[in-house]
CSV table of C-alpha atoms and ligand atoms in Angstrom, one decimal:
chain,number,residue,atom,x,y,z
A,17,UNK,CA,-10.1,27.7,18.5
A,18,UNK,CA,-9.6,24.8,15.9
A,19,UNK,CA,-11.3,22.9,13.8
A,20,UNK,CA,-13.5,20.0,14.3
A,21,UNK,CA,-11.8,17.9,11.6
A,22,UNK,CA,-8.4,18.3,13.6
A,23,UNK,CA,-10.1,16.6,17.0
A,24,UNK,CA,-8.3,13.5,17.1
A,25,UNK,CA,-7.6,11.4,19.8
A,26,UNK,CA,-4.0,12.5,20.5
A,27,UNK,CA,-3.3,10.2,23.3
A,28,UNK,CA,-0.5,7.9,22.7
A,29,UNK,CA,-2.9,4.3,22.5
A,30,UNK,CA,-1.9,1.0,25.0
A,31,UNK,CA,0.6,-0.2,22.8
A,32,UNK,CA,3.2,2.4,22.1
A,33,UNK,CA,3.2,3.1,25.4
A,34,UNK,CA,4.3,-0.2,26.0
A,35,UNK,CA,6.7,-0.3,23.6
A,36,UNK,CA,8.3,2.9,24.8
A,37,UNK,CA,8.4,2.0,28.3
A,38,UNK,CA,9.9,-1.2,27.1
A,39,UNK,CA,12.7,1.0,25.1
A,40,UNK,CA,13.4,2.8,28.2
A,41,UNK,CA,14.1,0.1,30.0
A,42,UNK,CA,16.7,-1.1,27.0
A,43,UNK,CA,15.0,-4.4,26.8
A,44,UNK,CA,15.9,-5.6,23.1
A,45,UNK,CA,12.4,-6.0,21.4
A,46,UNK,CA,12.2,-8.4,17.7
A,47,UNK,CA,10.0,-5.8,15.7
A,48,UNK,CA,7.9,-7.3,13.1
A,49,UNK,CA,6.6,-4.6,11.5
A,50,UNK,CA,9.2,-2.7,9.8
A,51,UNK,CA,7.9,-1.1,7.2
A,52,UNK,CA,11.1,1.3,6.5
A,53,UNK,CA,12.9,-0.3,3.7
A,54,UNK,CA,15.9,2.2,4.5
A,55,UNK,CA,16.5,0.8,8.3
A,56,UNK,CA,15.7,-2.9,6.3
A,57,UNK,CA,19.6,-3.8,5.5
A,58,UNK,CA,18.7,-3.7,1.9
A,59,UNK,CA,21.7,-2.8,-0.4
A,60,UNK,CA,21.0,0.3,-2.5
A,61,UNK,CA,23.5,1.4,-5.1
A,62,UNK,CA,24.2,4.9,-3.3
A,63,UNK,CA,26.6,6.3,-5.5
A,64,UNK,CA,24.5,6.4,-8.4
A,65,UNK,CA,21.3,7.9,-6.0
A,66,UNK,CA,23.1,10.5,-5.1
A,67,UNK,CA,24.7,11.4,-8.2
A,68,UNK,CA,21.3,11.5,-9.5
A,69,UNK,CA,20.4,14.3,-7.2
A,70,UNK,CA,23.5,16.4,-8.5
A,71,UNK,CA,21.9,17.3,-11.8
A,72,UNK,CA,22.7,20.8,-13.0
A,73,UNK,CA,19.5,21.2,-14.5
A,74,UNK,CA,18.2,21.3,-11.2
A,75,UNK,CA,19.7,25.1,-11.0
A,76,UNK,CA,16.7,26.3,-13.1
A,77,UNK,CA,13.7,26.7,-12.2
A,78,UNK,CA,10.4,25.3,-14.0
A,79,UNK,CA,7.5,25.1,-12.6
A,80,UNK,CA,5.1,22.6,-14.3
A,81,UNK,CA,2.1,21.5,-12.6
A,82,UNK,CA,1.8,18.4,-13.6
A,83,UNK,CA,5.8,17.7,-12.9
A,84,UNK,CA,8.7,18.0,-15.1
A,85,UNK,CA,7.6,16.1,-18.3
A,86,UNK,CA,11.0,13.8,-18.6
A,87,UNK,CA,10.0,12.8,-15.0
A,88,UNK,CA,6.5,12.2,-16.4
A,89,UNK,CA,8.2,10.5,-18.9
A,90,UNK,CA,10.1,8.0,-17.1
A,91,UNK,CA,7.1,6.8,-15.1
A,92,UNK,CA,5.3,6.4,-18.4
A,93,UNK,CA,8.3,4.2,-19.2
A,94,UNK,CA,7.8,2.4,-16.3
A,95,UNK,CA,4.5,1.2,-16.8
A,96,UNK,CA,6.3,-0.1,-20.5
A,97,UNK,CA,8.9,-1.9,-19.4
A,98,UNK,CA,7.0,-3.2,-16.1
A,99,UNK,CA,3.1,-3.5,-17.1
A,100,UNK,CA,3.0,-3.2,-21.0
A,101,UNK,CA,1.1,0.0,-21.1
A,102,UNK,CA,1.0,2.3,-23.4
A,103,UNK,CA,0.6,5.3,-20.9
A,104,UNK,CA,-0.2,9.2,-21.9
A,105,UNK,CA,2.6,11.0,-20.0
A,106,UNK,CA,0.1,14.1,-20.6
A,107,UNK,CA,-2.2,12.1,-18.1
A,108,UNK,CA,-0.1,11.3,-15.5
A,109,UNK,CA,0.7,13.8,-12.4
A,110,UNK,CA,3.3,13.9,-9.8
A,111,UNK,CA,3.0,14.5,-6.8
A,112,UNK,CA,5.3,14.1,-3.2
A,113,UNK,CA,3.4,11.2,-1.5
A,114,UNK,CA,0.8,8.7,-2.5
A,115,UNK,CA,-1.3,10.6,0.7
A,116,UNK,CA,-1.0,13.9,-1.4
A,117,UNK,CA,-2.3,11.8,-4.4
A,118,UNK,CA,-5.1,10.4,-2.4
A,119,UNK,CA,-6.0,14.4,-1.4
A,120,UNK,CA,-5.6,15.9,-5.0
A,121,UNK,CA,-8.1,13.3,-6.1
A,122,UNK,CA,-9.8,13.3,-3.2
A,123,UNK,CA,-10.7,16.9,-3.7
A,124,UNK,CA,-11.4,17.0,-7.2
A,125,UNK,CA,-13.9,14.4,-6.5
A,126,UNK,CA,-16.2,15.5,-2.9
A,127,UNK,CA,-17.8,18.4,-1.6
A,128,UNK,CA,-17.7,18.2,2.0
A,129,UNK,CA,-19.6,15.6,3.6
A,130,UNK,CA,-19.5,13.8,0.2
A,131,UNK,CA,-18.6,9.6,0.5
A,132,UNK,CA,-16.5,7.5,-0.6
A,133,UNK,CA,-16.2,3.1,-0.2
A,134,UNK,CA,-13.0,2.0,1.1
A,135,UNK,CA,-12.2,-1.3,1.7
A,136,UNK,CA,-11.5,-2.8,5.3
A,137,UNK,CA,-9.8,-4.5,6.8
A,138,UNK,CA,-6.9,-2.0,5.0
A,139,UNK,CA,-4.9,0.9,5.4
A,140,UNK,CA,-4.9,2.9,8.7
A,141,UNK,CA,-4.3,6.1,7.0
A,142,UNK,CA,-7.4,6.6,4.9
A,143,UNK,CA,-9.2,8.0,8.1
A,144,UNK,CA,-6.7,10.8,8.6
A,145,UNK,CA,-6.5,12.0,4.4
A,146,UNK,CA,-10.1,11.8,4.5
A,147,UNK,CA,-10.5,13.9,7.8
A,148,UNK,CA,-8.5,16.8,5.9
A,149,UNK,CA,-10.5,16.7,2.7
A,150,UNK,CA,-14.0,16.8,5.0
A,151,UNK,CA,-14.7,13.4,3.2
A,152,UNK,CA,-16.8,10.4,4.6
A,153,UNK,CA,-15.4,7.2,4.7
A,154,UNK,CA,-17.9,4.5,4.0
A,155,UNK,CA,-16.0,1.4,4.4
A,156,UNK,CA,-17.2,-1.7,2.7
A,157,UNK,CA,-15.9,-5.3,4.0
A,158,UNK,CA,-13.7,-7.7,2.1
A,159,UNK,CA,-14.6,-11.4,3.6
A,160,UNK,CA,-11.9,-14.0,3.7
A,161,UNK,CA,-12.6,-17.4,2.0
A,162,UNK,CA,-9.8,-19.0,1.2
A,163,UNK,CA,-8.9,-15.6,0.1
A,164,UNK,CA,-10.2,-12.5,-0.1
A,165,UNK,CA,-13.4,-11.2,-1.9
A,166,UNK,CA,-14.8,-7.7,-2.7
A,167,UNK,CA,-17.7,-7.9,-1.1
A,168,UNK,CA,-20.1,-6.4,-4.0
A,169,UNK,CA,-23.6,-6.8,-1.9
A,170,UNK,CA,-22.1,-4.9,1.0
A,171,UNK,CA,-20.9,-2.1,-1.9
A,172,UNK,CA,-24.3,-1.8,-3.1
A,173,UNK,CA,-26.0,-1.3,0.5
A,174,UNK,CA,-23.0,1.1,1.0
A,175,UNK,CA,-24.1,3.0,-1.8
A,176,UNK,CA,-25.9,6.6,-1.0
A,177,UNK,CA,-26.9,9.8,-2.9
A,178,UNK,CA,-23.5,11.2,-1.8
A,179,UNK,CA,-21.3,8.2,-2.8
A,180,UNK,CA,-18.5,9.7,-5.4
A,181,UNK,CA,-16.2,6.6,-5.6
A,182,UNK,CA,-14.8,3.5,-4.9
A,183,UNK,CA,-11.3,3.3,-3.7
A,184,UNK,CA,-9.3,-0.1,-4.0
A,185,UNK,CA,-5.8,-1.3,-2.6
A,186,UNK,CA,-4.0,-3.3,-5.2
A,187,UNK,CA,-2.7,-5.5,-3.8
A,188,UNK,CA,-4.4,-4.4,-0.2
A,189,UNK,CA,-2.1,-3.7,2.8
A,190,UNK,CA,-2.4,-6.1,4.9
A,191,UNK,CA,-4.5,-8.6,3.5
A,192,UNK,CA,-2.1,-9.0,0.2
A,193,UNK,CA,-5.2,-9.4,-1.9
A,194,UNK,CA,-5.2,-7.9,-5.5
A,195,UNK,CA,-8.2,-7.0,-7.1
A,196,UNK,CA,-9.1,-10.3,-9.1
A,197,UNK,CA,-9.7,-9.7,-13.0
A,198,UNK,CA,-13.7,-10.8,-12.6
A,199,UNK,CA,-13.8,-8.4,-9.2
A,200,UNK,CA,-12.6,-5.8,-12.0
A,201,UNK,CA,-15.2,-6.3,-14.0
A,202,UNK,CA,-18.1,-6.2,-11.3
A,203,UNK,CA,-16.3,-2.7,-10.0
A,204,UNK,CA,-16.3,-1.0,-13.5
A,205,UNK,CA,-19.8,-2.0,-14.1
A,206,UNK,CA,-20.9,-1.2,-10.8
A,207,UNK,CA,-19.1,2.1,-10.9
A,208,UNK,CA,-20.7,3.0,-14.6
A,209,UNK,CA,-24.2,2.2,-13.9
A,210,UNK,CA,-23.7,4.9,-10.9
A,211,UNK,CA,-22.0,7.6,-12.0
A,212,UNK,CA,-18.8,6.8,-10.0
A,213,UNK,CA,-15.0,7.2,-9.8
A,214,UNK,CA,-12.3,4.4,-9.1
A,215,UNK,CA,-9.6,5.0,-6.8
A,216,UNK,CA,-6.6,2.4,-7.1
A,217,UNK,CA,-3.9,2.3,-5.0
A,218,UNK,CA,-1.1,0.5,-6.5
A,219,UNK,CA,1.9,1.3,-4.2
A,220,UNK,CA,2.8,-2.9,-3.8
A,221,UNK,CA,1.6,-3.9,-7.4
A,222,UNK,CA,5.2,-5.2,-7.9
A,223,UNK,CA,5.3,-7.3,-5.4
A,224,UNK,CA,3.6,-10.2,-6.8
A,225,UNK,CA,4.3,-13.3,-5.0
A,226,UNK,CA,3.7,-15.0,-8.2
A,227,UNK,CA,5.6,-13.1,-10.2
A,228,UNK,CA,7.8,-15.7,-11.5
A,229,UNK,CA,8.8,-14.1,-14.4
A,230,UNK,CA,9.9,-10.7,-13.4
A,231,UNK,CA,11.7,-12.1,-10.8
A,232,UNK,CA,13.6,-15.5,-12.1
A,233,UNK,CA,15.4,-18.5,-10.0
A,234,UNK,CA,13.7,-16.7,-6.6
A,235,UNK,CA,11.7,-19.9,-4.4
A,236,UNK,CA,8.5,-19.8,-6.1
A,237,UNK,CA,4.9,-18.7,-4.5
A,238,UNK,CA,2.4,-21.3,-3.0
A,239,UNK,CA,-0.6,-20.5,-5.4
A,240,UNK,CA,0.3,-20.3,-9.2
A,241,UNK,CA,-2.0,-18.0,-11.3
A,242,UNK,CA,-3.1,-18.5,-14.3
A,243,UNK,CA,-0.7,-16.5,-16.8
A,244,UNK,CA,-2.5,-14.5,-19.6
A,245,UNK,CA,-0.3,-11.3,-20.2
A,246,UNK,CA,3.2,-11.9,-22.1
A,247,UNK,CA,5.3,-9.1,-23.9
A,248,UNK,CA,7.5,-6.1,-22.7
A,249,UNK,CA,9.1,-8.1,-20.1
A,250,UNK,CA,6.2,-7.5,-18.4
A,251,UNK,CA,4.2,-11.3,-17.1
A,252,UNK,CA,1.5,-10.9,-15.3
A,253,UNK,CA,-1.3,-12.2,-14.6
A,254,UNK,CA,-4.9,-11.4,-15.2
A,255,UNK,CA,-5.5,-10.8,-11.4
A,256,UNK,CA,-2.2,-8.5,-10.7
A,257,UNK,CA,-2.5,-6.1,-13.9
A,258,UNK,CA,-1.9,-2.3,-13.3
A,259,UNK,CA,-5.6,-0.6,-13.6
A,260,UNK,CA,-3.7,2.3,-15.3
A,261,UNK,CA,-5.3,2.0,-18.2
A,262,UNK,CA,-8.5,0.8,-17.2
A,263,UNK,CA,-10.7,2.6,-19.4
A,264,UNK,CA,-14.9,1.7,-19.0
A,265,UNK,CA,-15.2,4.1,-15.8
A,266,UNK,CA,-12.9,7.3,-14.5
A,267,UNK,CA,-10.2,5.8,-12.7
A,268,UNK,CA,-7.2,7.0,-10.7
A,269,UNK,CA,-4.2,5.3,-10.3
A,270,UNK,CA,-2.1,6.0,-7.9
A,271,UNK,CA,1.7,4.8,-6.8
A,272,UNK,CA,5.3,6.0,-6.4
A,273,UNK,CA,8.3,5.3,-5.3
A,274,UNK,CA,8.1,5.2,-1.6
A,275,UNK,CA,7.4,1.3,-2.2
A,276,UNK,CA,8.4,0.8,-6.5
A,277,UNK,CA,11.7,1.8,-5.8
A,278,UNK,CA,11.6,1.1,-1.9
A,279,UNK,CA,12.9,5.2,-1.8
A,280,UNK,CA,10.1,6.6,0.7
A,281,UNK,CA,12.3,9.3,1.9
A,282,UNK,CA,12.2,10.6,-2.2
A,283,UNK,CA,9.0,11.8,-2.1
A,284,UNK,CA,7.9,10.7,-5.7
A,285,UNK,CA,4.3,9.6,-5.9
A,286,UNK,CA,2.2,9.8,-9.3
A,287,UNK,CA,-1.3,9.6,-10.0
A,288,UNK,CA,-2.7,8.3,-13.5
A,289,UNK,CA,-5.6,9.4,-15.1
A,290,UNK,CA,-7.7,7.2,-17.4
A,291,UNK,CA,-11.2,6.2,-18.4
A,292,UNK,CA,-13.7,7.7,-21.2
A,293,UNK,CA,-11.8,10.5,-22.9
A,294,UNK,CA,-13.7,13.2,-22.6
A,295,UNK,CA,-14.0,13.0,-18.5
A,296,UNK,CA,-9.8,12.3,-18.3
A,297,UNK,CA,-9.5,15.7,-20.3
A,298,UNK,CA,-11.8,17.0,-17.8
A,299,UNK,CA,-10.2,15.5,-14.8
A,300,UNK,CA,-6.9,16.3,-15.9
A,301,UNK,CA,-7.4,19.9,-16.1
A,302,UNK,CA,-8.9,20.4,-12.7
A,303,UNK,CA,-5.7,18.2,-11.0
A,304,UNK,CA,-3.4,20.8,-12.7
A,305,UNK,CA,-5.2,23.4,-11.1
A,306,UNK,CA,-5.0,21.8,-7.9
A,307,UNK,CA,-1.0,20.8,-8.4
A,308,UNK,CA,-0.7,24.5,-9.5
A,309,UNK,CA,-1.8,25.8,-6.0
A,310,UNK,CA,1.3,24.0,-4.3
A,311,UNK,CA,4.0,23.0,-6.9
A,312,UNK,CA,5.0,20.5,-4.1
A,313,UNK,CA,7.9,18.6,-6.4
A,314,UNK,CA,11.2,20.2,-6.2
A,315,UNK,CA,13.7,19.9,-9.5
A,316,UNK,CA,16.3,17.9,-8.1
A,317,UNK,CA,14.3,15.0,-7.6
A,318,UNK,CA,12.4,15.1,-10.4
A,319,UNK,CA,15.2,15.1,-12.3
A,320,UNK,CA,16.4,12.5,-10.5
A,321,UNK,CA,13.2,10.1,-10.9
A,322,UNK,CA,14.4,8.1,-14.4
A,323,UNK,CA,17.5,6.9,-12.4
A,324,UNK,CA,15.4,6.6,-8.8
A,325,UNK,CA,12.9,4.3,-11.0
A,326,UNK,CA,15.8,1.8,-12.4
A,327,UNK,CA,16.3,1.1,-9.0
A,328,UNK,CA,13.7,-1.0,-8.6
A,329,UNK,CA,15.3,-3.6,-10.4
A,330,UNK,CA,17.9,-4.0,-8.2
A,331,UNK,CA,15.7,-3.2,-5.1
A,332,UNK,CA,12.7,-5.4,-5.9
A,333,UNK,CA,14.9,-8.2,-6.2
A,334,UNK,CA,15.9,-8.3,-2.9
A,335,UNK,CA,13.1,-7.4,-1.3
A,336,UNK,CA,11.0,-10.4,-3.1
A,337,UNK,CA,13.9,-12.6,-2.3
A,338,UNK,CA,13.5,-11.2,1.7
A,339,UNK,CA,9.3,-11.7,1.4
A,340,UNK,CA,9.7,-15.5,0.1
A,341,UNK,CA,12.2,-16.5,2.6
A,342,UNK,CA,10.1,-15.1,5.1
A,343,UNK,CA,7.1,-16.6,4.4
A,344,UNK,CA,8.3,-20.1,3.8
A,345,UNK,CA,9.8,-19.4,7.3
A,346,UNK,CA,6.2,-18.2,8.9
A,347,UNK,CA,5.0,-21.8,6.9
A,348,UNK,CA,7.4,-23.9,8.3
A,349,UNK,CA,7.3,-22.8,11.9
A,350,UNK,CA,3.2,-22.5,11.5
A,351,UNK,CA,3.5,-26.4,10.2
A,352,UNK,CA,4.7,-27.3,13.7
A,353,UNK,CA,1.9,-26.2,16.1
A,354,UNK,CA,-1.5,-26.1,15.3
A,355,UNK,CA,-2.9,-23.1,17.3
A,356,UNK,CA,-2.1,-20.5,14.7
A,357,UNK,CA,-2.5,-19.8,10.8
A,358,UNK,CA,-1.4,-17.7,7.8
A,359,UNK,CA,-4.0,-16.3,5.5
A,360,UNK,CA,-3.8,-16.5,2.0
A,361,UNK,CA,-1.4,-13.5,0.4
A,362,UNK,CA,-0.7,-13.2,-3.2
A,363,UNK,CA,1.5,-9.7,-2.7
A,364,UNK,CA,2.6,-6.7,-1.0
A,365,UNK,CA,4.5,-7.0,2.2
A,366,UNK,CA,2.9,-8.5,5.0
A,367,UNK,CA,1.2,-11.7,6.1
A,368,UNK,CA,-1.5,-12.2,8.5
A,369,UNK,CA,-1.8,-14.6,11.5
A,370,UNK,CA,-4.9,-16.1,12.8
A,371,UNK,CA,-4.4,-16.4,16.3
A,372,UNK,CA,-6.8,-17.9,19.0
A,373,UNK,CA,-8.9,-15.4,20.6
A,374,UNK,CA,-8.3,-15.0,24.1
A,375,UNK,CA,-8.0,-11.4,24.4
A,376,UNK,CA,-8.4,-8.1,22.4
A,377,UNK,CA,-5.6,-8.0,19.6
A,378,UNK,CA,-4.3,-4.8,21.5
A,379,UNK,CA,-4.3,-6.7,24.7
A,380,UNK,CA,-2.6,-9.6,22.9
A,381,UNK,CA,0.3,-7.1,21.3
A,382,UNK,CA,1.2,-5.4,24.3
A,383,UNK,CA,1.5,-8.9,26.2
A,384,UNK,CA,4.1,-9.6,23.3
A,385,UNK,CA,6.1,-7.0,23.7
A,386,UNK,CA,6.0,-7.0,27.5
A,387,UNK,CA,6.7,-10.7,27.7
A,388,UNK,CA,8.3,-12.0,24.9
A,389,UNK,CA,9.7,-8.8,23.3
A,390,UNK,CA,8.8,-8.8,19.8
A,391,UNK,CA,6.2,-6.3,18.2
A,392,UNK,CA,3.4,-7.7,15.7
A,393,UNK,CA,0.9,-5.3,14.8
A,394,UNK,CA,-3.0,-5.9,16.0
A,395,UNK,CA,-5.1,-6.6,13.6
A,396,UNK,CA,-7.9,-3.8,14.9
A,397,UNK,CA,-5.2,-1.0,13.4
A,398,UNK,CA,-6.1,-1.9,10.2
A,399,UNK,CA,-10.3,-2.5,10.8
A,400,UNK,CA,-10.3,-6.2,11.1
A,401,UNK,CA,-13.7,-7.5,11.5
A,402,UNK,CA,-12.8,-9.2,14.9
A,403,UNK,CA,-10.1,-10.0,17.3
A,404,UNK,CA,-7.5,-12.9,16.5
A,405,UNK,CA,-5.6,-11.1,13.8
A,406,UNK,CA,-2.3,-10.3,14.2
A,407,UNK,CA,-0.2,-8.5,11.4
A,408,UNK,CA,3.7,-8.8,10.5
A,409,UNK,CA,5.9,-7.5,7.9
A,410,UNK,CA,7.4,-9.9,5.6
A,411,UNK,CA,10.5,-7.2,4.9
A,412,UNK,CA,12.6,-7.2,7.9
A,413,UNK,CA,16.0,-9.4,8.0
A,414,UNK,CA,16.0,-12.8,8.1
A,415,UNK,CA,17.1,-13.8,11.0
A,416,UNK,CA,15.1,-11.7,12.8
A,417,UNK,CA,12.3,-12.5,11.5
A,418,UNK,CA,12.7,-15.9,12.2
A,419,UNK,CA,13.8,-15.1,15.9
A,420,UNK,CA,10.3,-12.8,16.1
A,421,UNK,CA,8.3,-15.8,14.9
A,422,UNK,CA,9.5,-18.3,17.2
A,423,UNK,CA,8.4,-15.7,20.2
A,424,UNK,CA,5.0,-15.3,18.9
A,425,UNK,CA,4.1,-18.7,18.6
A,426,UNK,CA,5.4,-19.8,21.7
A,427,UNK,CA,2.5,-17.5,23.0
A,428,UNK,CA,0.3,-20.1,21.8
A,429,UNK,CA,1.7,-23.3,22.8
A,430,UNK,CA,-0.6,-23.8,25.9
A,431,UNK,CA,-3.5,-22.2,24.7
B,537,PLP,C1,-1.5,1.0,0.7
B,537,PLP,C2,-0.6,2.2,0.9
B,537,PLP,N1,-0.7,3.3,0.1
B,537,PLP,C3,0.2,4.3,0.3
B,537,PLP,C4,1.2,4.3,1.2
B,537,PLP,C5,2.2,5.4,1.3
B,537,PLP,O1,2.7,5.9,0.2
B,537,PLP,P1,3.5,7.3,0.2
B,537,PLP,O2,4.7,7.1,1.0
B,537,PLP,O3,3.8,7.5,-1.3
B,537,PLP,O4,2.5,8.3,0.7
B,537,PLP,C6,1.4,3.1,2.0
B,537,PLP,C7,2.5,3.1,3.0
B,537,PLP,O5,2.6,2.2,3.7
B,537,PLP,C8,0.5,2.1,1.8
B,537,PLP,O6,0.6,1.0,2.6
């Protein structure tokens, strides 16, 4: 009766199960990978949310594919103010979720059974949009070296007759890696000389843990960066630019302000358009057909989205200040034992351990939670090339993520 692209493994897997069983029995778990920045204890300014959601204009109704243009507008500003672009509001689109971004684009780009690279280890999700759009993933490795690296040989084997585009995470959930300035280079010239699209996601570009200059007097990163950008308070530097306006291939640029504004439950994602002219023109007009055929952003919130954006500023703040204080904790508790390590992170909202390999990472999760109640994400949810990952976010409380950290590594003390 239904489809094959809807035969998913259904089953609850090893580890939820655990964790619910643990819930029923009230046992009070340390969970390291909130990713809800609602439930996080952050202070939003809800007066002025709300009141921005009260807009009599929202009594009329407009229907504009690409999203009310003020609303267009204001993310246009953003990328001012925050990234010194100069964007086309004309070429930007809204739409309710980053995932609905990923399956506008998707389907402008692939017939069915058509490919796209995507990164891995990275984000869990990609399998299920792709699923929908009858798209294949071809995933292509990043390799950790004191960092991590595009792997551009492994792109080129991936490549096949059906290969539309390359989609990039930047910076990549989990790994925190941005897309360095020369891996930018290789991608646009690989992508010309075939004929193919970029895909960026840049849902955690803000968070920079270098960042210094958007976000003065907070405990400064590990690695420094070489700053080259300057102007419209925007500093970044050549590795964390936006892609927005990259221009040498077609590129998509997608974001919103699920992690921007740290407003998930908004539904306000965008995607940008840029590249040769003539192919954005192109582009553009077929994702207006395709926004047409749901109209999925309703008025109040697109009014809303000039005053939803400002609150990053408030918002981003804290959440940097919450991400440093964490990961100098994860340091200074990793700088006692020598069983465990952090990998390198230059952004976004999670760290990854290196943990000895005794187990599977699933095995090894479930044994946290059962024995010393705290919940780390395995590394195998996000495709890690082996076992001895384990993932945790870097945006709960402090205390308790301090209190989650000690329980993991006393896993380790003994081997
Ligand atoms: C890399 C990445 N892209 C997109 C999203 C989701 O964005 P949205 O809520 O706008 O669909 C997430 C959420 O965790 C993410 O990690």
């Amino acid at each position: 009766m239904f489809s094959n692209r809807t035969n998913w493994q259904l089953a609850q897997n090893r580890l939820t199960r655990a964790l619910e069983h643990a819930r029923a029995q009230k046992l009070k778990l340390v969970d390291l990978t909130i990713s809800n920045p609602t439930r996080a204890g952050l202070h939003y300014d809800e007066r002025a949310i709300l009141a921005a959601l009260a807009d009599p204009r929202s009594l009329d109704y407009d229907p504009q594919a690409k999203g009310l243009l003020a609303a267009r507008e204001a993310v246009a500003g953003y990328y001012r103010a925050e990234h010194g672009l100069e964007l086309d509001a004309e070429n930007i689109i809204l739409t309710a979720s980053t995932s609905e971004g990923y399956s506008y684009v998707f389907r402008l780009l692939c017939n069915a059974g058509d490919e796209l690279l995507v990164p891995k280890p990275s984000y869990p999700l990609f399998e299920f949009l792709a699923d929908l759009q009858d798209v294949r993933l071809v995933p292509y490795p990043l390799i950790y070296d004191h960092g991590w690296q595009m792997d551009f040989h492994s792109l080129e084997k991936a490549v096949t007759a059906r290969t539309r585009g390359v989609v990039v995470v930047h910076p990549n959930n989990p790994t925190g890696s941005y897309v360095s300035a020369g891996e930018r280079e290789q991608l646009n010239g690989f992508c010309r000389e075939r004929g193919l699209a970029v895909v960026v996601d840049e849902v955690f570009l803000d968070y920079g843990l270098d960042d210094e200059a958007r976000f003065p007097g907070l405990a400064k990163a590990a690695r420094p960066f070489d700053k080259l950008r300057a102007g419209s308070g925007a500093s970044h530097s050549a590795d964390t630019v936006s892609f927005a306006e990259n221009g040498e291939v077609l590129t998509f640029t997608l974001s919103g302000l699920s992690k921007i504004a740290a407003l998930p439950q908004m539904k306000v994602a965008w995607v940008v358009a840029s590249g040769p002219g003539d192919e954005v023109v192109a582009a553009m007009a077929r994702l207006e057909v395709i926004a047409d055929t749901y109209l999925s952003m309703n008025a109040p919130v697109q009014w809303a989205v000039p005053v939803l954006l400002e609150q990053r500023k408030n918002i981003q703040r804290q959440l940097m200040a919450r991400v440093r204080a964490n990961l100098a904790e994860l340091d200074l508790q990793l700088a006692g034992q020598t069983a465990c390590e952090r990998l390198e992170v230059q952004g976004g909202w999670y760290a990854v351990l290196r943990v000895p390999v005794t187990r599977s990472d699933e095995e090894l999760a479930i044994e946290l939670v059962e024995e010393k109640r705290v919940l780390v994400h395995p590394g195998h949810f996000y495709d890690f090339p082996g076992d001895g990952y384990l993932v945790v976010s870097l945006i709960g409380d402090e205390g308790e993520f301090r209190e989650g950290i000690e329980r993991t590594l006393t896993r380790f003390l003994n081997g």
